[in-house]
PDB file of C-alpha atoms and ligand atoms in Angstrom:
ATOM      1  CA  MET I  16     171.737 136.607  37.980  1.00  0.00           C
ATOM      2  CA  HIS I  17     172.418 133.650  40.941  1.00  0.00           C
ATOM      3  CA  PRO I  18     171.733 130.101  40.379  1.00  0.00           C
ATOM      4  CA  LEU I  19     169.429 129.075  42.653  1.00  0.00           C
ATOM      5  CA  ILE I  20     169.571 125.518  44.339  1.00  0.00           C
ATOM      6  CA  HIS I  21     166.523 124.877  46.627  1.00  0.00           C
ATOM      7  CA  PHE I  22     166.746 121.933  49.368  1.00  0.00           C
ATOM      8  CA  GLU I  23     163.711 120.797  51.503  1.00  0.00           C
ATOM      9  CA  SER I  24     166.209 119.540  53.959  1.00  0.00           C
ATOM     10  CA  ILE I  25     170.116 119.454  53.910  1.00  0.00           C
ATOM     11  CA  ASP I  26     172.966 119.446  56.801  1.00  0.00           C
ATOM     12  CA  SER I  27     174.111 122.602  56.119  1.00  0.00           C
ATOM     13  CA  THR I  28     173.808 124.928  53.186  1.00  0.00           C
ATOM     14  CA  ASN I  29     177.373 125.835  54.189  1.00  0.00           C
ATOM     15  CA  GLU I  30     178.681 122.628  54.367  1.00  0.00           C
ATOM     16  CA  TYR I  31     176.672 121.626  51.198  1.00  0.00           C
ATOM     17  CA  LEU I  32     178.455 124.190  48.854  1.00  0.00           C
ATOM     18  CA  LYS I  33     181.904 123.480  50.242  1.00  0.00           C
ATOM     19  CA  ARG I  34     181.149 120.020  49.184  1.00  0.00           C
ATOM     20  CA  GLU I  35     180.148 120.887  45.657  1.00  0.00           C
ATOM     21  CA  TYR I  36     181.850 124.011  44.752  1.00  0.00           C
ATOM     22  CA  PRO I  37     183.796 122.734  41.954  1.00  0.00           C
ATOM     23  CA  CYS I  38     180.720 121.771  39.824  1.00  0.00           C
ATOM     24  CA  LEU I  39     179.048 124.926  40.714  1.00  0.00           C
ATOM     25  CA  GLU I  40     178.757 128.311  39.042  1.00  0.00           C
ATOM     26  CA  ASP I  41     180.019 131.678  40.578  1.00  0.00           C
ATOM     27  CA  GLN I  42     177.507 133.137  42.659  1.00  0.00           C
ATOM     28  CA  THR I  43     175.235 130.268  43.204  1.00  0.00           C
ATOM     29  CA  VAL I  44     172.859 130.549  46.034  1.00  0.00           C
ATOM     30  CA  VAL I  45     171.435 127.468  48.053  1.00  0.00           C
ATOM     31  CA  VAL I  46     168.409 127.835  49.969  1.00  0.00           C
ATOM     32  CA  ALA I  47     166.782 125.050  52.360  1.00  0.00           C
ATOM     33  CA  ASP I  48     163.637 124.735  54.235  1.00  0.00           C
ATOM     34  CA  HIS I  49     165.253 122.835  57.127  1.00  0.00           C
ATOM     35  CA  GLN I  50     169.005 122.260  57.974  1.00  0.00           C
ATOM     36  CA  THR I  51     169.605 119.421  60.031  1.00  0.00           C
ATOM     37  CA  LYS I  52     173.159 120.900  61.003  1.00  0.00           C
ATOM     38  CA  GLY I  53     173.197 124.356  60.752  1.00  0.00           C
ATOM     39  CA  LYS I  54     176.223 126.148  61.914  1.00  0.00           C
ATOM     40  CA  GLY I  55     177.109 129.219  63.852  1.00  0.00           C
ATOM     41  CA  ARG I  56     180.321 131.366  63.815  1.00  0.00           C
ATOM     42  CA  ARG I  57     182.675 129.477  66.770  1.00  0.00           C
ATOM     43  CA  GLY I  58     181.448 126.422  66.739  1.00  0.00           C
ATOM     44  CA  ARG I  59     177.800 127.018  67.777  1.00  0.00           C
ATOM     45  CA  SER I  60     175.149 125.544  66.119  1.00  0.00           C
ATOM     46  CA  TRP I  61     172.404 127.544  64.371  1.00  0.00           C
ATOM     47  CA  THR I  62     168.873 126.418  65.348  1.00  0.00           C
ATOM     48  CA  ASP I  63     166.738 125.058  62.582  1.00  0.00           C
ATOM     49  CA  ASP I  64     163.203 126.042  62.831  1.00  0.00           C
ATOM     50  CA  SER I  65     161.215 126.377  59.693  1.00  0.00           C
ATOM     51  CA  LYS I  66     160.445 130.090  60.290  1.00  0.00           C
ATOM     52  CA  SER I  67     163.933 131.712  59.064  1.00  0.00           C
ATOM     53  CA  LEU I  68     165.522 131.858  55.628  1.00  0.00           C
ATOM     54  CA  VAL I  69     168.528 130.319  55.386  1.00  0.00           C
ATOM     55  CA  PHE I  70     170.988 130.171  52.121  1.00  0.00           C
ATOM     56  CA  SER I  71     174.472 130.387  51.532  1.00  0.00           C
ATOM     57  CA  LEU I  72     175.984 132.035  48.779  1.00  0.00           C
ATOM     58  CA  LEU I  73     179.228 130.827  46.386  1.00  0.00           C
ATOM     59  CA  LEU I  74     181.728 133.103  45.472  1.00  0.00           C
ATOM     60  CA  LYS I  75     184.866 131.532  43.247  1.00  0.00           C
ATOM     61  CA  LYS I  76     185.954 134.328  40.712  1.00  0.00           C
ATOM     62  CA  ASP I  77     188.767 136.923  41.356  1.00  0.00           C
ATOM     63  CA  ILE I  78     188.803 136.023  45.151  1.00  0.00           C
ATOM     64  CA  ASN I  79     191.166 138.611  46.615  1.00  0.00           C
ATOM     65  CA  SER I  80     192.454 136.862  49.868  1.00  0.00           C
ATOM     66  CA  GLU I  81     193.401 140.636  51.488  1.00  0.00           C
ATOM     67  CA  ARG I  82     189.597 141.695  50.989  1.00  0.00           C
ATOM     68  CA  ILE I  83     187.873 138.796  52.444  1.00  0.00           C
ATOM     69  CA  ASP I  84     187.459 140.574  55.879  1.00  0.00           C
ATOM     70  CA  LEU I  85     185.102 142.830  54.310  1.00  0.00           C
ATOM     71  CA  LEU I  86     182.967 140.276  52.727  1.00  0.00           C
ATOM     72  CA  PRO I  87     180.714 139.776  56.035  1.00  0.00           C
ATOM     73  CA  LEU I  88     180.695 143.351  56.947  1.00  0.00           C
ATOM     74  CA  LEU I  89     179.019 143.553  53.132  1.00  0.00           C
ATOM     75  CA  SER I  90     176.785 141.078  53.589  1.00  0.00           C
ATOM     76  CA  GLY I  91     175.433 142.785  57.051  1.00  0.00           C
ATOM     77  CA  ILE I  92     175.456 145.946  55.142  1.00  0.00           C
ATOM     78  CA  ALA I  93     172.880 144.185  52.560  1.00  0.00           C
ATOM     79  CA  ILE I  94     170.824 142.602  55.321  1.00  0.00           C
ATOM     80  CA  SER I  95     170.437 146.084  56.516  1.00  0.00           C
ATOM     81  CA  GLN I  96     169.467 147.676  53.376  1.00  0.00           C
ATOM     82  CA  MET I  97     166.877 144.975  52.670  1.00  0.00           C
ATOM     83  CA  LEU I  98     165.577 145.832  56.001  1.00  0.00           C
ATOM     84  CA  ASP I  99     165.053 149.475  54.961  1.00  0.00           C
ATOM     85  CA  ASP I 100     163.048 147.845  52.015  1.00  0.00           C
ATOM     86  CA  LEU I 101     160.849 146.374  54.394  1.00  0.00           C
ATOM     87  CA  ASP I 102     160.855 149.755  56.949  1.00  0.00           C
ATOM     88  CA  ILE I 103     162.638 147.962  59.460  1.00  0.00           C
ATOM     89  CA  PRO I 104     165.112 149.824  61.419  1.00  0.00           C
ATOM     90  CA  SER I 105     168.430 147.831  61.868  1.00  0.00           C
ATOM     91  CA  LEU I 106     172.049 148.389  63.214  1.00  0.00           C
ATOM     92  CA  ILE I 107     175.060 146.185  62.287  1.00  0.00           C
ATOM     93  CA  LYS I 108     177.262 144.329  64.850  1.00  0.00           C
ATOM     94  CA  TRP I 109     180.729 143.923  63.852  1.00  0.00           C
ATOM     95  CA  PRO I 110     181.544 141.912  62.239  1.00  0.00           C
ATOM     96  CA  ASN I 111     178.630 139.816  61.132  1.00  0.00           C
ATOM     97  CA  ASP I 112     175.262 140.314  63.338  1.00  0.00           C
ATOM     98  CA  VAL I 113     172.272 142.408  62.174  1.00  0.00           C
ATOM     99  CA  LEU I 114     170.234 143.769  64.954  1.00  0.00           C
ATOM    100  CA  ILE I 115     166.431 144.973  65.338  1.00  0.00           C
ATOM    101  CA  GLN I 116     165.809 146.654  68.898  1.00  0.00           C
ATOM    102  CA  GLU I 117     169.331 145.681  69.779  1.00  0.00           C
ATOM    103  CA  LYS I 118     168.128 142.164  69.142  1.00  0.00           C
ATOM    104  CA  LYS I 119     169.835 139.774  66.669  1.00  0.00           C
ATOM    105  CA  CYS I 120     167.812 138.869  63.710  1.00  0.00           C
ATOM    106  CA  SER I 121     170.270 137.812  61.456  1.00  0.00           C
ATOM    107  CA  GLY I 122     174.340 136.029  61.616  1.00  0.00           C
ATOM    108  CA  ILE I 123     176.508 135.313  58.807  1.00  0.00           C
ATOM    109  CA  LEU I 124     179.095 132.737  58.761  1.00  0.00           C
ATOM    110  CA  LEU I 125     181.730 132.964  56.251  1.00  0.00           C
ATOM    111  CA  GLU I 126     184.001 130.044  55.185  1.00  0.00           C
ATOM    112  CA  ALA I 127     186.391 129.936  52.745  1.00  0.00           C
ATOM    113  CA  VAL I 128     187.857 126.814  51.474  1.00  0.00           C
ATOM    114  CA  THR I 129     191.531 126.945  50.755  1.00  0.00           C
ATOM    115  CA  GLU I 130     193.942 124.282  48.528  1.00  0.00           C
ATOM    116  CA  GLU I 131     197.161 126.121  48.205  1.00  0.00           C
ATOM    117  CA  SER I 132     195.248 129.469  47.571  1.00  0.00           C
ATOM    118  CA  ILE I 133     191.585 130.297  48.435  1.00  0.00           C
ATOM    119  CA  LYS I 134     189.180 128.598  45.757  1.00  0.00           C
ATOM    120  CA  ALA I 135     186.104 129.563  47.249  1.00  0.00           C
ATOM    121  CA  VAL I 136     184.012 131.700  49.796  1.00  0.00           C
ATOM    122  CA  ILE I 137     180.913 130.819  51.124  1.00  0.00           C
ATOM    123  CA  ILE I 138     178.608 133.344  52.822  1.00  0.00           C
ATOM    124  CA  GLY I 139     175.990 131.643  54.869  1.00  0.00           C
ATOM    125  CA  ILE I 140     173.330 133.637  56.187  1.00  0.00           C
ATOM    126  CA  GLY I 141     170.412 133.136  58.490  1.00  0.00           C
ATOM    127  CA  ILE I 142     167.635 135.645  59.222  1.00  0.00           C
ATOM    128  CA  ASN I 143     164.730 135.095  61.787  1.00  0.00           C
ATOM    129  CA  LEU I 144     161.694 135.943  59.812  1.00  0.00           C
ATOM    130  CA  ASN I 145     158.450 134.531  60.851  1.00  0.00           C
ATOM    131  CA  ASP I 146     159.333 133.341  64.566  1.00  0.00           C
ATOM    132  CA  GLN I 147     156.876 134.166  66.995  1.00  0.00           C
ATOM    133  CA  GLU I 148     159.294 133.236  70.121  1.00  0.00           C
ATOM    134  CA  PHE I 149     162.393 131.593  70.583  1.00  0.00           C
ATOM    135  CA  PRO I 150     163.820 128.950  72.998  1.00  0.00           C
ATOM    136  CA  SER I 151     164.582 130.434  76.682  1.00  0.00           C
ATOM    137  CA  ASP I 152     168.299 130.300  76.041  1.00  0.00           C
ATOM    138  CA  ILE I 153     167.956 133.168  73.483  1.00  0.00           C
ATOM    139  CA  ARG I 154     164.840 134.643  74.022  1.00  0.00           C
ATOM    140  CA  GLU I 155     165.893 137.886  75.492  1.00  0.00           C
ATOM    141  CA  LYS I 156     168.655 138.304  72.460  1.00  0.00           C
ATOM    142  CA  ALA I 157     166.962 136.968  69.354  1.00  0.00           C
ATOM    143  CA  ILE I 158     164.116 138.684  67.303  1.00  0.00           C
ATOM    144  CA  SER I 159     162.161 137.924  63.819  1.00  0.00           C
ATOM    145  CA  LEU I 160     161.250 140.444  61.500  1.00  0.00           C
ATOM    146  CA  ALA I 161     158.148 139.134  62.314  1.00  0.00           C
ATOM    147  CA  MET I 162     158.057 140.070  65.847  1.00  0.00           C
ATOM    148  CA  ALA I 163     159.610 143.425  64.922  1.00  0.00           C
ATOM    149  CA  SER I 164     156.819 144.811  62.532  1.00  0.00           C
ATOM    150  CA  LYS I 165     153.994 142.646  63.242  1.00  0.00           C
ATOM    151  CA  ARG I 166     153.876 141.362  59.554  1.00  0.00           C
ATOM    152  CA  GLU I 167     154.827 137.806  58.004  1.00  0.00           C
ATOM    153  CA  TYR I 168     157.328 137.562  55.431  1.00  0.00           C
ATOM    154  CA  ASP I 169     157.840 135.424  52.247  1.00  0.00           C
ATOM    155  CA  SER I 170     161.176 133.786  52.164  1.00  0.00           C
ATOM    156  CA  LYS I 171     161.463 134.149  48.338  1.00  0.00           C
ATOM    157  CA  ARG I 172     160.879 138.183  48.394  1.00  0.00           C
ATOM    158  CA  ILE I 173     163.142 138.437  51.144  1.00  0.00           C
ATOM    159  CA  LEU I 174     165.835 136.531  49.189  1.00  0.00           C
ATOM    160  CA  THR I 175     165.229 138.444  46.401  1.00  0.00           C
ATOM    161  CA  LEU I 176     165.738 142.005  48.023  1.00  0.00           C
ATOM    162  CA  PHE I 177     168.831 140.707  49.723  1.00  0.00           C
ATOM    163  CA  LEU I 178     170.574 139.834  46.609  1.00  0.00           C
ATOM    164  CA  ASN I 179     169.341 143.010  44.922  1.00  0.00           C
ATOM    165  CA  ARG I 180     171.197 144.963  47.672  1.00  0.00           C
ATOM    166  CA  PHE I 181     174.233 142.488  47.975  1.00  0.00           C
ATOM    167  CA  ASP I 182     174.570 142.648  43.923  1.00  0.00           C
ATOM    168  CA  ALA I 183     175.089 146.515  44.326  1.00  0.00           C
ATOM    169  CA  LEU I 184     177.404 146.122  47.116  1.00  0.00           C
ATOM    170  CA  TYR I 185     179.436 143.382  45.522  1.00  0.00           C
ATOM    171  CA  SER I 186     179.954 145.362  42.358  1.00  0.00           C
ATOM    172  CA  MET I 187     181.319 148.468  44.404  1.00  0.00           C
ATOM    173  CA  TYR I 188     183.875 145.762  46.046  1.00  0.00           C
ATOM    174  CA  GLN I 189     184.963 144.492  43.072  1.00  0.00           C
ATOM    175  CA  ASN I 190     185.755 147.684  41.699  1.00  0.00           C
ATOM    176  CA  LYS I 191     187.658 148.488  45.019  1.00  0.00           C
ATOM    177  CA  ASP I 192     185.303 151.131  46.168  1.00  0.00           C
ATOM    178  CA  ASP I 193     184.539 150.422  49.518  1.00  0.00           C
ATOM    179  CA  SER I 194     182.648 153.754  50.254  1.00  0.00           C
ATOM    180  CA  TYR I 195     179.747 151.013  51.267  1.00  0.00           C
ATOM    181  CA  LEU I 196     181.597 150.813  54.400  1.00  0.00           C
ATOM    182  CA  ASP I 197     180.586 154.504  55.616  1.00  0.00           C
ATOM    183  CA  ILE I 198     177.034 152.789  55.705  1.00  0.00           C
ATOM    184  CA  LEU I 199     178.572 150.426  58.212  1.00  0.00           C
ATOM    185  CA  ARG I 200     179.895 153.434  59.890  1.00  0.00           C
ATOM    186  CA  LYS I 201     176.302 155.093  60.476  1.00  0.00           C
ATOM    187  CA  ARG I 202     174.734 152.047  61.473  1.00  0.00           C
ATOM    188  CA  SER I 203     177.592 150.614  63.925  1.00  0.00           C
ATOM    189  CA  TYR I 204     176.006 149.427  67.120  1.00  0.00           C
ATOM    190  CA  LEU I 205     179.192 148.714  68.802  1.00  0.00           C
ATOM    191  CA  THR I 206     180.800 152.113  67.936  1.00  0.00           C
ATOM    192  CA  GLY I 207     181.273 154.231  71.209  1.00  0.00           C
ATOM    193  CA  LYS I 208     180.555 150.978  73.332  1.00  0.00           C
ATOM    194  CA  LYS I 209     183.040 149.493  76.154  1.00  0.00           C
ATOM    195  CA  VAL I 210     183.573 145.830  75.186  1.00  0.00           C
ATOM    196  CA  ARG I 211     185.183 143.067  76.853  1.00  0.00           C
ATOM    197  CA  LEU I 212     187.797 141.360  74.385  1.00  0.00           C
ATOM    198  CA  ASP I 213     190.096 137.928  74.239  1.00  0.00           C
ATOM    199  CA  TYR I 214     192.929 139.370  72.696  1.00  0.00           C
ATOM    200  CA  TYR I 215     195.970 136.970  72.295  1.00  0.00           C
ATOM    201  CA  GLY I 216     195.175 135.251  75.686  1.00  0.00           C
ATOM    202  CA  GLU I 217     194.577 138.482  77.639  1.00  0.00           C
ATOM    203  CA  ASN I 218     190.893 139.614  78.710  1.00  0.00           C
ATOM    204  CA  ILE I 219     190.926 143.288  78.464  1.00  0.00           C
ATOM    205  CA  GLU I 220     188.378 146.144  78.188  1.00  0.00           C
ATOM    206  CA  ALA I 221     188.167 148.588  75.375  1.00  0.00           C
ATOM    207  CA  THR I 222     186.269 151.179  73.576  1.00  0.00           C
ATOM    208  CA  VAL I 223     185.011 150.839  70.089  1.00  0.00           C
ATOM    209  CA  ILE I 224     186.263 153.639  68.236  1.00  0.00           C
ATOM    210  CA  ASP I 225     185.977 152.961  64.555  1.00  0.00           C
ATOM    211  CA  ILE I 226     185.665 149.981  61.807  1.00  0.00           C
ATOM    212  CA  LEU I 227     188.708 150.859  59.547  1.00  0.00           C
ATOM    213  CA  ALA I 228     189.179 150.601  55.737  1.00  0.00           C
ATOM    214  CA  ASN I 229     190.558 147.455  55.511  1.00  0.00           C
ATOM    215  CA  GLY I 230     187.261 146.097  57.983  1.00  0.00           C
ATOM    216  CA  HIS I 231     188.829 145.669  60.794  1.00  0.00           C
ATOM    217  CA  LEU I 232     187.661 147.099  64.315  1.00  0.00           C
ATOM    218  CA  LEU I 233     190.073 150.140  66.279  1.00  0.00           C
ATOM    219  CA  LEU I 234     189.725 150.244  69.949  1.00  0.00           C
ATOM    220  CA  ASN I 235     191.309 151.677  72.804  1.00  0.00           C
ATOM    221  CA  ASP I 236     191.925 150.381  76.353  1.00  0.00           C
ATOM    222  CA  GLY I 237     192.740 153.970  77.499  1.00  0.00           C
ATOM    223  CA  LYS I 238     196.346 153.620  76.902  1.00  0.00           C
ATOM    224  CA  LYS I 239     196.550 152.653  73.187  1.00  0.00           C
ATOM    225  CA  ASP I 240     194.824 151.857  70.061  1.00  0.00           C
ATOM    226  CA  ILE I 241     193.903 148.267  69.182  1.00  0.00           C
ATOM    227  CA  GLU I 242     193.403 147.174  65.779  1.00  0.00           C
ATOM    228  CA  VAL I 243     191.449 143.466  65.692  1.00  0.00           C
ATOM    229  CA  ASN I 244     190.191 141.314  62.959  1.00  0.00           C
ATOM    230  CA  ALA I 245     187.333 139.274  63.220  1.00  0.00           C
ATOM    231  CA  GLY I 246     188.929 136.134  63.531  1.00  0.00           C
ATOM    232  CA  GLU I 247     191.390 137.312  66.141  1.00  0.00           C
ATOM    233  CA  VAL I 248     189.225 138.112  68.857  1.00  0.00           C
ATOM    234  CA  SER I 249     185.951 137.364  70.458  1.00  0.00           C
ATOM    235  CA  LEU I 250     183.932 140.297  71.876  1.00  0.00           C
ATOM    236  CA  GLN I 251     181.584 140.297  74.657  1.00  0.00           C
ATOM    237  CA  THR I 252     179.291 143.530  75.361  1.00  0.00           C
ATOM    238  CA  SER I 253     177.236 144.100  78.368  1.00  0.00           C
ATOM    239  CA  TYR I 254     174.248 142.187  76.806  1.00  0.00           C
ATOM    240  CA  GLY I 255     176.394 139.127  76.551  1.00  0.00           C
ATOM    241  CA  MET I 256     175.902 138.802  72.559  1.00  0.00           C
TER     242      MET I 256
HETATM  243  C1  LIG P  19     176.125 133.182  63.578  1.00  0.00           C
HETATM  244  O1  LIG P  19     175.136 133.830  63.958  1.00  0.00           O
HETATM  245  O2  LIG P  19     177.111 132.602  64.332  1.00  0.00           O
HETATM  246  C2  LIG P  19     176.209 133.090  61.994  1.00  0.00           C
HETATM  247  C3  LIG P  19     174.873 132.104  61.868  1.00  0.00           C
HETATM  248  C4  LIG P  19     174.970 131.770  60.457  1.00  0.00           C
HETATM  249  C5  LIG P  19     173.825 130.539  59.907  1.00  0.00           C
HETATM  250  C6  LIG P  19     173.706 130.239  58.411  1.00  0.00           C
HETATM  251  S1  LIG P  19     172.030 129.386  58.037  1.00  0.00           S
HETATM  252  C7  LIG P  19     172.830 129.100  56.410  1.00  0.00           C
HETATM  253  C8  LIG P  19     174.310 128.977  56.478  1.00  0.00           C
HETATM  254  N1  LIG P  19     174.592 127.423  56.724  1.00  0.00           N
HETATM  255  C9  LIG P  19     174.853 127.001  57.727  1.00  0.00           C
HETATM  256  O3  LIG P  19     175.090 126.366  58.539  1.00  0.00           O
HETATM  257  N2  LIG P  19     175.167 128.208  58.777  1.00  0.00           N
HETATM  258  C10 LIG P  19     175.017 129.495  57.916  1.00  0.00           C
END
């Protein structure tokens, strides 16, 4: 069971949980109709448009800092499986985007609250649900579930489907059964692709080989294997996503 908090408007569901987590139960979900300061990865903003589902999930119990890198991957798999439930095929772009028809329909922003040890992990998710178009700067890269399927979606139903999928994967994760990563390997958008990456100040080109058991990405630059975690690299594909 997930305690649910709903806001018509809030700055950011992630920021709300970062402020309030000491008083909230493990597994609380915060959902908002609008965010005034929605955040994306790498300091970007997440556009508010009322047609998307935006929510954050709080994890407080049994946080294992060595296994945190797996959580965005697990969340991406849960979103992709939720799309299976709707008969919408999807791929997962390591580490935290879900793509339909090679365009982004969902992004994940994981944040940890650390005071000596990790006190809380916040998984923030935005899913483009009923958008019929996007601003010109992202039009070529973004898609909604409605655009993909010509149907309208109820955000409560989508959230429930997601949480059912997430709960099943998270109980595997808690039991240290990471076999769900095989689902990601089968649906990995990047595997086999050439990417450019900023790796410790150097811009290099490498081919994506696999996703490792620790959730890191394995690449090869023609001379050597390179293992990177999500925080270490910024990847550019030919699509610029
Ligand atoms: C990304 O693709 O860059 C990640 C986007 C994450 C957006 C979600 S929306 C709900 C939660 N609250 C935020 O401020 N951000 C995340």
